[in-house]
Tab-separated table of C-alpha atoms and ligand atoms in Angstrom:
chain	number	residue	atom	x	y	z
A	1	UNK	CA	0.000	0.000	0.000
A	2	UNK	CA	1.406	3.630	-0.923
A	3	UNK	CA	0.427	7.069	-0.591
A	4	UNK	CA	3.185	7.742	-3.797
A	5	UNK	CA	1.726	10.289	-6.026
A	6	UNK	CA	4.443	9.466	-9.121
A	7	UNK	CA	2.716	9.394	-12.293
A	8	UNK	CA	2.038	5.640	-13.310
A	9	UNK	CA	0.302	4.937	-16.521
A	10	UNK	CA	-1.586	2.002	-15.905
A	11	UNK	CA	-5.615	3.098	-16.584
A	12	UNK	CA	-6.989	2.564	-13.039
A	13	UNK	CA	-10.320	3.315	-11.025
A	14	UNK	CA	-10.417	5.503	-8.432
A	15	UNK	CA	-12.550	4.601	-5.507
A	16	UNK	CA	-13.646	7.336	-3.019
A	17	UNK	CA	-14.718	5.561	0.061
A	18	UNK	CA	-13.386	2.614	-0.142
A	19	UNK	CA	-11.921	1.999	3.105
A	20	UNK	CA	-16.048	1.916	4.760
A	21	UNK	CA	-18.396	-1.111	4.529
A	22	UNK	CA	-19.542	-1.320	0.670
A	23	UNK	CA	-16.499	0.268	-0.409
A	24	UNK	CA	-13.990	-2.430	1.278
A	25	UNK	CA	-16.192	-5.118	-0.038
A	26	UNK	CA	-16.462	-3.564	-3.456
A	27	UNK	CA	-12.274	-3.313	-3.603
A	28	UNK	CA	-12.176	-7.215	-3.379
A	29	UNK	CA	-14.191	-7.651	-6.121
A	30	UNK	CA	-12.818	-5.085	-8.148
A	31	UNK	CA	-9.349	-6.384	-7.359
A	32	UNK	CA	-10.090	-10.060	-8.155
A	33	UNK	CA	-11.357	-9.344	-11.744
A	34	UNK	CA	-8.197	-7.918	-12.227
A	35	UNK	CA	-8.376	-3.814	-11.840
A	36	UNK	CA	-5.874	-1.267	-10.376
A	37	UNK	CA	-7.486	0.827	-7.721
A	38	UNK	CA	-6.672	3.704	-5.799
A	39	UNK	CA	-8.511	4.341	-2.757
A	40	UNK	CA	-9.226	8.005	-2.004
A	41	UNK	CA	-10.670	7.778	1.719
A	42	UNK	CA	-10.570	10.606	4.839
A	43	UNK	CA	-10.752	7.766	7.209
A	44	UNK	CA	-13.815	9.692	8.844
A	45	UNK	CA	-15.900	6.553	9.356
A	46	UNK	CA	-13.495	3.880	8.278
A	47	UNK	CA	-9.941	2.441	9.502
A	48	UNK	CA	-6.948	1.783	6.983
A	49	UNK	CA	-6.677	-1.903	8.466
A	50	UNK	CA	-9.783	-2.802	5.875
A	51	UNK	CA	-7.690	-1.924	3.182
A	52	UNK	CA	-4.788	-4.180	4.611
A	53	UNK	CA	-7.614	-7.218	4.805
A	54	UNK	CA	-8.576	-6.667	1.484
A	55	UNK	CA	-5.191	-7.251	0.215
A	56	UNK	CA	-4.885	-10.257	2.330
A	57	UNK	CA	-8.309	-11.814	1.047
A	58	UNK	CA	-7.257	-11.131	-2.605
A	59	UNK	CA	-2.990	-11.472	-2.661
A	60	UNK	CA	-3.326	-8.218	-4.270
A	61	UNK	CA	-2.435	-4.366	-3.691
A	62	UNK	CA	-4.008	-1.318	-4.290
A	63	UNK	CA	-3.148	2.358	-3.870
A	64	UNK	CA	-4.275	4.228	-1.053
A	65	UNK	CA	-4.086	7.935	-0.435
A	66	UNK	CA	-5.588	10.018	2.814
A	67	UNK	CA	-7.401	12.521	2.077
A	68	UNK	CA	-10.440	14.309	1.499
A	69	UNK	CA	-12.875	14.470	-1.938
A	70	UNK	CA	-13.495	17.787	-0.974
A	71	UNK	CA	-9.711	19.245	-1.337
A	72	UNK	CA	-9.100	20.466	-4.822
A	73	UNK	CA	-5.744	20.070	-4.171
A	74	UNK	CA	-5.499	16.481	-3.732
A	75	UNK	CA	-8.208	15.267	-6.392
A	76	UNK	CA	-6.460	17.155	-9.084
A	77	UNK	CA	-2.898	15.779	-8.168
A	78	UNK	CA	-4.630	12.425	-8.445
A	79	UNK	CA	-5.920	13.031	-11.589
A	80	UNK	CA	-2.721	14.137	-13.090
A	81	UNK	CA	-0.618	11.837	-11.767
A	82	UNK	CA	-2.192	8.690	-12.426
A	83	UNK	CA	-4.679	7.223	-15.773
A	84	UNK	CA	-7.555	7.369	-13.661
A	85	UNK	CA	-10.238	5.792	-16.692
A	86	UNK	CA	-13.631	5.639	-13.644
A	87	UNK	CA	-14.270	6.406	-10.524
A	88	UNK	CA	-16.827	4.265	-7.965
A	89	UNK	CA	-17.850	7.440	-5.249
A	90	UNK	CA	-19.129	6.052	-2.170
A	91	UNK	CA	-17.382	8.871	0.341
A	92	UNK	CA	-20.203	10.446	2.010
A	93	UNK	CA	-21.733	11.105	5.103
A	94	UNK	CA	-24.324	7.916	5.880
A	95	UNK	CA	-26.663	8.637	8.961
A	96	UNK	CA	-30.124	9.803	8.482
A	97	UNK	CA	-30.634	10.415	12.195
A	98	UNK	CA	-26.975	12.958	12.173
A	99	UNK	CA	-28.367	14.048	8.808
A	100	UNK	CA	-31.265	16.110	10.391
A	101	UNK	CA	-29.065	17.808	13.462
A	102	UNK	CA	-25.976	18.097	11.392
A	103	UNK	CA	-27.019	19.262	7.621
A	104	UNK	CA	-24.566	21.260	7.068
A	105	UNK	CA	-22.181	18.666	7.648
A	106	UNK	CA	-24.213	16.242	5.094
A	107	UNK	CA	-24.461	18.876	2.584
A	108	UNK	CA	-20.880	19.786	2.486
A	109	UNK	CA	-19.515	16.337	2.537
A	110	UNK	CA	-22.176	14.722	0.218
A	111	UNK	CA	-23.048	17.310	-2.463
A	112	UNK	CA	-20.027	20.017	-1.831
A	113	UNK	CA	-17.710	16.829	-1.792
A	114	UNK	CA	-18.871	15.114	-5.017
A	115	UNK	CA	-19.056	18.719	-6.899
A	116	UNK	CA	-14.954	18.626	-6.131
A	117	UNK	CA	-14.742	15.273	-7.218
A	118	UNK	CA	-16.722	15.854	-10.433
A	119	UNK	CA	-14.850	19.392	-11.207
A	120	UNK	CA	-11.330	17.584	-11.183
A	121	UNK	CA	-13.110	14.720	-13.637
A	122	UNK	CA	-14.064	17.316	-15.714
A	123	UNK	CA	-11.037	18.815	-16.439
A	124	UNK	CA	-8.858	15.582	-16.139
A	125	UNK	CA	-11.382	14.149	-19.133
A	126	UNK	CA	-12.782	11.499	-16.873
A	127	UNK	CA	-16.038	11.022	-17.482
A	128	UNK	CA	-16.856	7.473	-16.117
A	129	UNK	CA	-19.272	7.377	-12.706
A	130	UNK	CA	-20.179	4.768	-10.505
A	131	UNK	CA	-22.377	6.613	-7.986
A	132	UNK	CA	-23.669	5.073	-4.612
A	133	UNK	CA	-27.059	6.224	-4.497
A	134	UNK	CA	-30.240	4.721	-2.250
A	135	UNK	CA	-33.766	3.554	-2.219
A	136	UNK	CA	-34.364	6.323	0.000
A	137	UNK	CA	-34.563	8.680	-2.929
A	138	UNK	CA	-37.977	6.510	-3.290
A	139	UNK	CA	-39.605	8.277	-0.254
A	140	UNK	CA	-42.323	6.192	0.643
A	141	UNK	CA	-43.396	4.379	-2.464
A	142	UNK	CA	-47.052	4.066	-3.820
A	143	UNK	CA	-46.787	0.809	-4.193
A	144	UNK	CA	-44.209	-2.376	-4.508
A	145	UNK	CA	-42.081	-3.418	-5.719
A	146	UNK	CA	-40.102	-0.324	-6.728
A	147	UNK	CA	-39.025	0.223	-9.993
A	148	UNK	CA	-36.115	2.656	-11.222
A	149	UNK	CA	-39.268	5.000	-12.794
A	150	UNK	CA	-41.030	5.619	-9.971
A	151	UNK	CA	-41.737	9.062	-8.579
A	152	UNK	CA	-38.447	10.388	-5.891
A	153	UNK	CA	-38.287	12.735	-3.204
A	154	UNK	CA	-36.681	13.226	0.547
A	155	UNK	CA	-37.889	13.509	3.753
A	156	UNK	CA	-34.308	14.099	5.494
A	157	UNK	CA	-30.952	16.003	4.386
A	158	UNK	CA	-29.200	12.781	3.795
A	159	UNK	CA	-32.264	11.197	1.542
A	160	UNK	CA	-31.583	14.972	0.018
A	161	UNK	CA	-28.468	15.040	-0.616
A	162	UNK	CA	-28.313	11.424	-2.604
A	163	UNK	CA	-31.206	12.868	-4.461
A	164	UNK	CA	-29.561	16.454	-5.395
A	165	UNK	CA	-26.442	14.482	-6.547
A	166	UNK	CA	-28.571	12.194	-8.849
A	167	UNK	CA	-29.892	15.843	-10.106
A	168	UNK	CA	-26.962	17.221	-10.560
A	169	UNK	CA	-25.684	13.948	-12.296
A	170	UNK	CA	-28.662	13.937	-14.613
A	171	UNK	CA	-27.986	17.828	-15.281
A	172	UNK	CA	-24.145	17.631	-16.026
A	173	UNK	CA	-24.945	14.495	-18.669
A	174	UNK	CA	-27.750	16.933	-20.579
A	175	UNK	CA	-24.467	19.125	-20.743
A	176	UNK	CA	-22.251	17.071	-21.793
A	177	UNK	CA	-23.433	13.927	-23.014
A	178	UNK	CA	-20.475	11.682	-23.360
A	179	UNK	CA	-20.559	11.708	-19.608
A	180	UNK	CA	-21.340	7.493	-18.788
A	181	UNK	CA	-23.227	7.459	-15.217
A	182	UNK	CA	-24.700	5.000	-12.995
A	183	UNK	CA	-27.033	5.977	-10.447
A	184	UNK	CA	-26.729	2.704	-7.988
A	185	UNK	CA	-29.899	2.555	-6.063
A	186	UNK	CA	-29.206	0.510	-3.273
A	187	UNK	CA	-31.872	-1.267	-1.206
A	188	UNK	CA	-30.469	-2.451	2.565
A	189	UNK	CA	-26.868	-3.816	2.664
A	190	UNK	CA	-26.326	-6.246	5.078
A	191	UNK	CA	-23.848	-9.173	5.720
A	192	UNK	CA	-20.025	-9.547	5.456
A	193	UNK	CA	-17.421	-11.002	3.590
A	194	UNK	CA	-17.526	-14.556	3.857
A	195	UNK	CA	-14.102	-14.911	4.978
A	196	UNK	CA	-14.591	-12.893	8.434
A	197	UNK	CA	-11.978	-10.752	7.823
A	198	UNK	CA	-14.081	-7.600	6.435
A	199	UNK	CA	-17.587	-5.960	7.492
A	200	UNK	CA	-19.744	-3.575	9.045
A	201	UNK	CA	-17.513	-2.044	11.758
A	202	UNK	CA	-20.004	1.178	12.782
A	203	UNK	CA	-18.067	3.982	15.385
A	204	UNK	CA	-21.259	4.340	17.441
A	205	UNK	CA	-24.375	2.385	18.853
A	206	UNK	CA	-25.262	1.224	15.209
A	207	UNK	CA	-28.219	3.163	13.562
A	208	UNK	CA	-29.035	0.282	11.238
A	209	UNK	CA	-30.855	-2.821	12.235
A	210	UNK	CA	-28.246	-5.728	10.671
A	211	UNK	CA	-25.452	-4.427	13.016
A	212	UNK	CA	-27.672	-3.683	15.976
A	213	UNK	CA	-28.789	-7.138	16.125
A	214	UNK	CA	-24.846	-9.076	15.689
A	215	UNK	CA	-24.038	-6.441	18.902
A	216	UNK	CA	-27.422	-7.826	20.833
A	217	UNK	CA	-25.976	-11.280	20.055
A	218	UNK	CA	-22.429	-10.916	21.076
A	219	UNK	CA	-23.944	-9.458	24.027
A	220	UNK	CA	-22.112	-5.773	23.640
A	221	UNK	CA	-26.012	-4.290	23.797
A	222	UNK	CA	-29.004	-5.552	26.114
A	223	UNK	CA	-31.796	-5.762	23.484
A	224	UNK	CA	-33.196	-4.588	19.910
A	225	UNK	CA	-35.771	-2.062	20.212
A	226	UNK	CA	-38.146	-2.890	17.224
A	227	UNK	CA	-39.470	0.228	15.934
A	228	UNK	CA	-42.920	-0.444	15.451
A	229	UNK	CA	-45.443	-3.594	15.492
A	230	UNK	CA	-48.390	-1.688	14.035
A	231	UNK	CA	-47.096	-1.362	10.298
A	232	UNK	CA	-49.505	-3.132	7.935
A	233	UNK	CA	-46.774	-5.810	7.093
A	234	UNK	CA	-47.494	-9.477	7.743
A	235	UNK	CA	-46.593	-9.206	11.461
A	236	UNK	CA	-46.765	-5.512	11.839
A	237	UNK	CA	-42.853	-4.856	12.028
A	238	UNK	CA	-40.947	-3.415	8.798
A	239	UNK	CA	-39.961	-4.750	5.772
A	240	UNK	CA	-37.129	-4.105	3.864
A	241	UNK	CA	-35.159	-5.470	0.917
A	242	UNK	CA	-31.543	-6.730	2.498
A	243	UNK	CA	-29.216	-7.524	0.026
A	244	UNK	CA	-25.827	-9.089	0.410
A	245	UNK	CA	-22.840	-6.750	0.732
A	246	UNK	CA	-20.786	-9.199	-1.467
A	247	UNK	CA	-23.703	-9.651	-3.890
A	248	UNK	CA	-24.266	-5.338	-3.974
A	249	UNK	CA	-20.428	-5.267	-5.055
A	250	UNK	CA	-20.953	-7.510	-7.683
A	251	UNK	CA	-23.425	-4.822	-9.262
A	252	UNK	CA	-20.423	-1.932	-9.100
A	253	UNK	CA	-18.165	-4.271	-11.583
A	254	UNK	CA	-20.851	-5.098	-13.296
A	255	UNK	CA	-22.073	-1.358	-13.411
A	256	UNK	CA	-18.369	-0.423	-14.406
A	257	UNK	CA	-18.085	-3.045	-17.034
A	258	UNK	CA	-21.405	-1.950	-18.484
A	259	UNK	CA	-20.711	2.392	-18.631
A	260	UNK	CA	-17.324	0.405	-20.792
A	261	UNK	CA	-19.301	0.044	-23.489
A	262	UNK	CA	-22.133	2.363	-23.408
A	263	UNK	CA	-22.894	6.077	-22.922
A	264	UNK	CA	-25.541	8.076	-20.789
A	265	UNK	CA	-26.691	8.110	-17.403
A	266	UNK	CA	-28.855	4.836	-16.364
A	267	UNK	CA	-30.129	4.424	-11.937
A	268	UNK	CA	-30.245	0.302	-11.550
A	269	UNK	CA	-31.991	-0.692	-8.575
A	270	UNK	CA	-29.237	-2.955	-6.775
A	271	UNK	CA	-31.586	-5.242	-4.416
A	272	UNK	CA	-33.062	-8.812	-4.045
A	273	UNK	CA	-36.699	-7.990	-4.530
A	274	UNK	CA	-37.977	-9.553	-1.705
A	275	UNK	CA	-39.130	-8.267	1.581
A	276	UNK	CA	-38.321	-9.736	5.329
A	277	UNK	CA	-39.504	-8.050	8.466
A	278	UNK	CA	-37.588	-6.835	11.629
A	279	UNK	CA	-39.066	-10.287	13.241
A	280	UNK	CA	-37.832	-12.435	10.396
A	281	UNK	CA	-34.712	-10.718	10.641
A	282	UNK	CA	-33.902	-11.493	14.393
A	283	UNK	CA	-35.670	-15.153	13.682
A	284	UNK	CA	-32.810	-15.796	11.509
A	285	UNK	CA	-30.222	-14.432	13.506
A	286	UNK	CA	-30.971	-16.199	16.401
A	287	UNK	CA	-30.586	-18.948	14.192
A	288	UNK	CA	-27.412	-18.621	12.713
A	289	UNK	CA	-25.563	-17.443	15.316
A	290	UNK	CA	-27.735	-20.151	18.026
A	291	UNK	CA	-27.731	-16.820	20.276
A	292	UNK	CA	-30.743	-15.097	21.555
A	293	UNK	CA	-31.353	-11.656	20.123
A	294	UNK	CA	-33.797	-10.017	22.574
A	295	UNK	CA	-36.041	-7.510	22.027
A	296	UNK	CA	-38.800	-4.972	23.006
A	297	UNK	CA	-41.396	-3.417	20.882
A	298	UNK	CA	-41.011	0.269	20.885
A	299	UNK	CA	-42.819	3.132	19.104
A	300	UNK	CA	-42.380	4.002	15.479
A	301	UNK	CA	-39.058	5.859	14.402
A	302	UNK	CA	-39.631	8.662	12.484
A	303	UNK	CA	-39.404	8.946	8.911
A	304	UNK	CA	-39.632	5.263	8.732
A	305	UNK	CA	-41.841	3.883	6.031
A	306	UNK	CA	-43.841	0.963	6.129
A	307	UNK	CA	-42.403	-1.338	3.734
A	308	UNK	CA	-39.533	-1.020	0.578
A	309	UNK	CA	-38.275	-3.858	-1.782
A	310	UNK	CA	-37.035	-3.746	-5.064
A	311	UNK	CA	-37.934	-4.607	-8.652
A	312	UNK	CA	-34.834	-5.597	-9.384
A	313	UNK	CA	-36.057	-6.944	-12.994
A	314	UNK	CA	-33.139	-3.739	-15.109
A	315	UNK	CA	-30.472	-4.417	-13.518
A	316	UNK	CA	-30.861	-7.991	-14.355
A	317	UNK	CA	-31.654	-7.241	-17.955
A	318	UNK	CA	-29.268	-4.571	-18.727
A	319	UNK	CA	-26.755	-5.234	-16.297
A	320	UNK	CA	-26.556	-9.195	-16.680
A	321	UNK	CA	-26.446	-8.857	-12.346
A	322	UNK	CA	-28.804	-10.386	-9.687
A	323	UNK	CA	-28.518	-11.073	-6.024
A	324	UNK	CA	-27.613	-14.363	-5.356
A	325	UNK	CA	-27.236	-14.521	-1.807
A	326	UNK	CA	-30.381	-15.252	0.371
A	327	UNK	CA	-31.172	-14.473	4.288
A	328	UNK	CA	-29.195	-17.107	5.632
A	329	UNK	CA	-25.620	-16.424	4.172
A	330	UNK	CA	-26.392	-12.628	5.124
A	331	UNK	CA	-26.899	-13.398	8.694
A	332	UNK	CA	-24.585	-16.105	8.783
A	333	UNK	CA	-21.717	-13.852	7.648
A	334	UNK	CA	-22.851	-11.311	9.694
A	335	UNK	CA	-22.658	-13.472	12.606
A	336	UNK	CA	-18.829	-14.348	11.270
A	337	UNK	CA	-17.454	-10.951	10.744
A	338	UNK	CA	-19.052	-10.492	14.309
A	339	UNK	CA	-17.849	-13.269	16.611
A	340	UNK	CA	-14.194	-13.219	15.100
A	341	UNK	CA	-13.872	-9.099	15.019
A	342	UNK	CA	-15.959	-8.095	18.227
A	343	UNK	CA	-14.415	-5.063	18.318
A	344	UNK	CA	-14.346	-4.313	14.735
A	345	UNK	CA	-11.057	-3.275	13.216
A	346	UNK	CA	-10.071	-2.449	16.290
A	347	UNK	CA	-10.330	-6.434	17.889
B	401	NAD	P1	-19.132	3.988	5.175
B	401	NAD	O1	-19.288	5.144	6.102
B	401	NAD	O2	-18.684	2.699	5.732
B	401	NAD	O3	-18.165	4.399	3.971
B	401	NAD	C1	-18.025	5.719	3.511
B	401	NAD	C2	-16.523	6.006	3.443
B	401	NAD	O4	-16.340	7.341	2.967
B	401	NAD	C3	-15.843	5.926	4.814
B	401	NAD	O5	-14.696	5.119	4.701
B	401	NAD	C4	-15.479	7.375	5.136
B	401	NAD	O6	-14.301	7.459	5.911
B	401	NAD	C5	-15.341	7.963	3.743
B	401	NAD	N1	-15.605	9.410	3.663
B	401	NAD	C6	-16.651	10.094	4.162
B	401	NAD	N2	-16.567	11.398	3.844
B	401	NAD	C7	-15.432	11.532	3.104
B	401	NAD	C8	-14.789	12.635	2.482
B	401	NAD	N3	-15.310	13.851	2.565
B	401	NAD	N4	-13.643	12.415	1.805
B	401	NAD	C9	-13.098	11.172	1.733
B	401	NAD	N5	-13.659	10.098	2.310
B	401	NAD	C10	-14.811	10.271	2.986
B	401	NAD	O7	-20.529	3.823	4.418
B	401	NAD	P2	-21.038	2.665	3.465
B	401	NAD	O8	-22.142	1.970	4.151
B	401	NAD	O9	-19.910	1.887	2.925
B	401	NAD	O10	-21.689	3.537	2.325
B	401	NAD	C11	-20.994	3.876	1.140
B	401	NAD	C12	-21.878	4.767	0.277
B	401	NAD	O11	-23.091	4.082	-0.013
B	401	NAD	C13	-22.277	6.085	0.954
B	401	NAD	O12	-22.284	7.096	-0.030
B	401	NAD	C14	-23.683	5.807	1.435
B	401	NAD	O13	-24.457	6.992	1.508
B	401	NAD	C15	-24.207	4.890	0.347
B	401	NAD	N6	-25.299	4.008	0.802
B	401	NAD	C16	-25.110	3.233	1.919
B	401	NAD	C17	-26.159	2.425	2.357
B	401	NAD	C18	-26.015	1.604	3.612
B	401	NAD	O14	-27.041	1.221	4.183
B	401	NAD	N7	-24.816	1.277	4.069
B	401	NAD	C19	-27.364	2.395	1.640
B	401	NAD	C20	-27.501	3.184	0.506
B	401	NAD	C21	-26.449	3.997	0.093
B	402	WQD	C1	-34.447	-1.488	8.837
B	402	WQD	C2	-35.716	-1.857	9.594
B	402	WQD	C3	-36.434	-0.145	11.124
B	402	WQD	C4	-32.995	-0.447	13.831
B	402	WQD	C5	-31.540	3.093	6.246
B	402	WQD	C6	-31.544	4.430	5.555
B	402	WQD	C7	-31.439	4.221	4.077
B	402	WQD	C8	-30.244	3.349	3.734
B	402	WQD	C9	-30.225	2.085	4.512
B	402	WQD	C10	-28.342	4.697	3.322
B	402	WQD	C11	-36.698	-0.690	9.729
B	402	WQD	C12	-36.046	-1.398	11.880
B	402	WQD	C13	-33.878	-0.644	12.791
B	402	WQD	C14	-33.394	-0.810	15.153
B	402	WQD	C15	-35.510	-1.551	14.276
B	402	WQD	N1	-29.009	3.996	4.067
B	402	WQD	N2	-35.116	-1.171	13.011
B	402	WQD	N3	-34.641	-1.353	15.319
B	402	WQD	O1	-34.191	2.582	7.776
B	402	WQD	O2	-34.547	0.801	5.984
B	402	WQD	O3	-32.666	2.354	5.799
B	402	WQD	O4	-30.348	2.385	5.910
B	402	WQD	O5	-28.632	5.084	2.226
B	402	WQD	O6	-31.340	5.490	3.508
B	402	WQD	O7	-32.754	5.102	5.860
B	402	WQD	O8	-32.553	0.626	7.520
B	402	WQD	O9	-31.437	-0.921	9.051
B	402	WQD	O10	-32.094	1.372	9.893
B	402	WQD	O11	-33.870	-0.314	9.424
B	402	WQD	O12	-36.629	-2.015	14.488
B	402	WQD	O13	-32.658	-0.624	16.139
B	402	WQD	O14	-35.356	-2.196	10.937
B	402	WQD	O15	-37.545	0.474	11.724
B	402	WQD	O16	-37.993	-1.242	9.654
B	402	WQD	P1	-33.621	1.626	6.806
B	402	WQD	P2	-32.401	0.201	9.019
């Protein structure tokens, strides 16, 4: 791993983010169908010891450089320095929660930060985008599944910011159109690498339900609160479409492959199309891991919607990708990445 700058020829991707969760998954499959990376990460919500298990898992290196999307600087040093062909952009602020006491902070990172990132494209001639965008730009849907023409909108700064990006995406290609953009839509990653070596390491008491559950079961927290047993789901808790974090990289080289060969700006729904609840969820936790996840209903969380899941029917077509992980390797390497790293990167 090197921070070198020195101008190397070989036509690489950059990824921005790619020391967090997707991003450190998305490197090993990048890396094992044979690219040259360079990782572009500010460490914010991430640790450099991913990167060093990604090169384990895959006997391969990559680049890495500190530093931040937002510093001109940097991004066009990159840019001259190396034959950057793509970029995959997944360095953003993540929490809806922060998102609505902290916009500033979302706005700047997410929207301020990728305007940086797209200026020094621009002028380097790069013109390749893999963006890491989110079913929450679906607000709460009229009906299910979702598909990629539905109706969008936010109800929070973070939901906002993925959706100005994808607007300011969709405005720079009627500019310019031999700009090639993907608009990833991403349902609810969950799961780890199968090897236990890479996953979800969250700073904080995790926000999302995957992670909150593995820390009920290794016993760091007392019990899930389930927001809500009133929804009109099947059992009354929430449904969401969890997809694989190994299966969701997948879709980047196959979204990168695709942009190879053809122009314009396409969103692909990245998600299994089917729904589990909150109970389901724990049901096959407990099960994997043979630990008890307890739990207690509480009230509704705000700005939650009742139910989400994907048509995932384009990216299959188009794309040639589909999910092919189910419920019980997503828990199961949950479980994994959990037992063996209790502490995260930092075990
Ligand atoms: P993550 O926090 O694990 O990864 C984001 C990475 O970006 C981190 O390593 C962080 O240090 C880095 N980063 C943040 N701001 C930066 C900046 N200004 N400059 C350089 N690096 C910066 O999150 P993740 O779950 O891997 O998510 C990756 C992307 O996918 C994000 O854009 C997120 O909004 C999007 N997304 C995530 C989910 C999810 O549930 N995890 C769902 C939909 C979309
Ligand atoms: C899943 C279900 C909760 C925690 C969020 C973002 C979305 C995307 C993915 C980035 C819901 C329930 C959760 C808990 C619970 N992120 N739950 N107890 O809310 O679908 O999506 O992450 O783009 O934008 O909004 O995911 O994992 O937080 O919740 O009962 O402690 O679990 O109510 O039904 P969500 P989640």
């Amino acid at each position: 791993m090197s921070s070198n700058l020195s101008k190397n020829t070989t036509k690489k991707i950059l990824v921005t983010g790619g020391a967090g969760y997707i991003g450190s998954h998305t490197c090993v499959e990048l890396l094992n169908d044979g690219h040259e990376i360079i990782v572009l990460d500010n460490l914010s919500n991430s640790s450099e010891e991913s990167l060093k298990r990604v090169q384990e898992i895959t006997g391969k290196t990559l680049e890495f450089v500190k530093g931040d999307i937002r510093d001109h600087k940097l991004l066009n040093s990159l840019f001259s320095n190396h034959e950057i062909a793509s970029v995959i952009h997944f360095a953003g602020l993540k929490a809806v929660g922060e998102s609505v006491s902290m916009p500033l902070a979302y706005y700047d990172n997410n929207v301020n930060g990728t305007l940086v990132l797209l200026e020094a494209m621009k002028q380097a001639n790069v013109k390749t985008l893999v963006f890491s965008s989110s079913a929450t730009v679906y607000g709460d849907p009229a009906s299910l599944p979702i598909s990629e023409d539905f109706p969008t909108s936010a109800t929070n700064p973070y939901g906002r910011s993925k959706l100005m990006i994808e607007e300011i995406l969709q405005d720079l290609h009627v500019s310019d159109n031999s700009w090639r953009i993907a608009l990833l839509r991403y349902f609810n990653p969950v799961g780890a690498h199968p090897s236990g070596r890479i996953g979800e390491d969250p700073n904080d008491i995790p926000n999302n339900l995957m992670p909150y559950i593995a820390q009920v079961a290794i016993g760091k927290l007392d019990k899930l609160s389930v927001f809500g047993n009133d929804y009109p789901t099947h059992d009354g808790t929430g449904v969401r479409d969890y997809i694989h974090v190994v299966d969701l990289s997948l879709g980047h080289v196959r979204a990168i492959e695709k942009l190879q060969k053809t122009a314009g700006i396409h969103a692909w729904n990245l998600g299994v199309g089917k729904g589990y609840s909150v109970l389901e969820m724990v049901a096959a936790f407990e099960q994997a891991s043979q630990q008890p996840v307890p739990y207690q209903f509480a009230p509704r969380r705000s700005g939650d919607i009742a139910a989400c899941y994907a048509n995932p029917e384009k990216a299959l077509n188009e794309l040639g990708w589909k999910a092919e992980k189910g419920v019980d390797d997503m828990v199961s390497d949950s479980w994994r990445w959990q037992s063996v790293n209790p502490n995260g990167y930092h075990s």
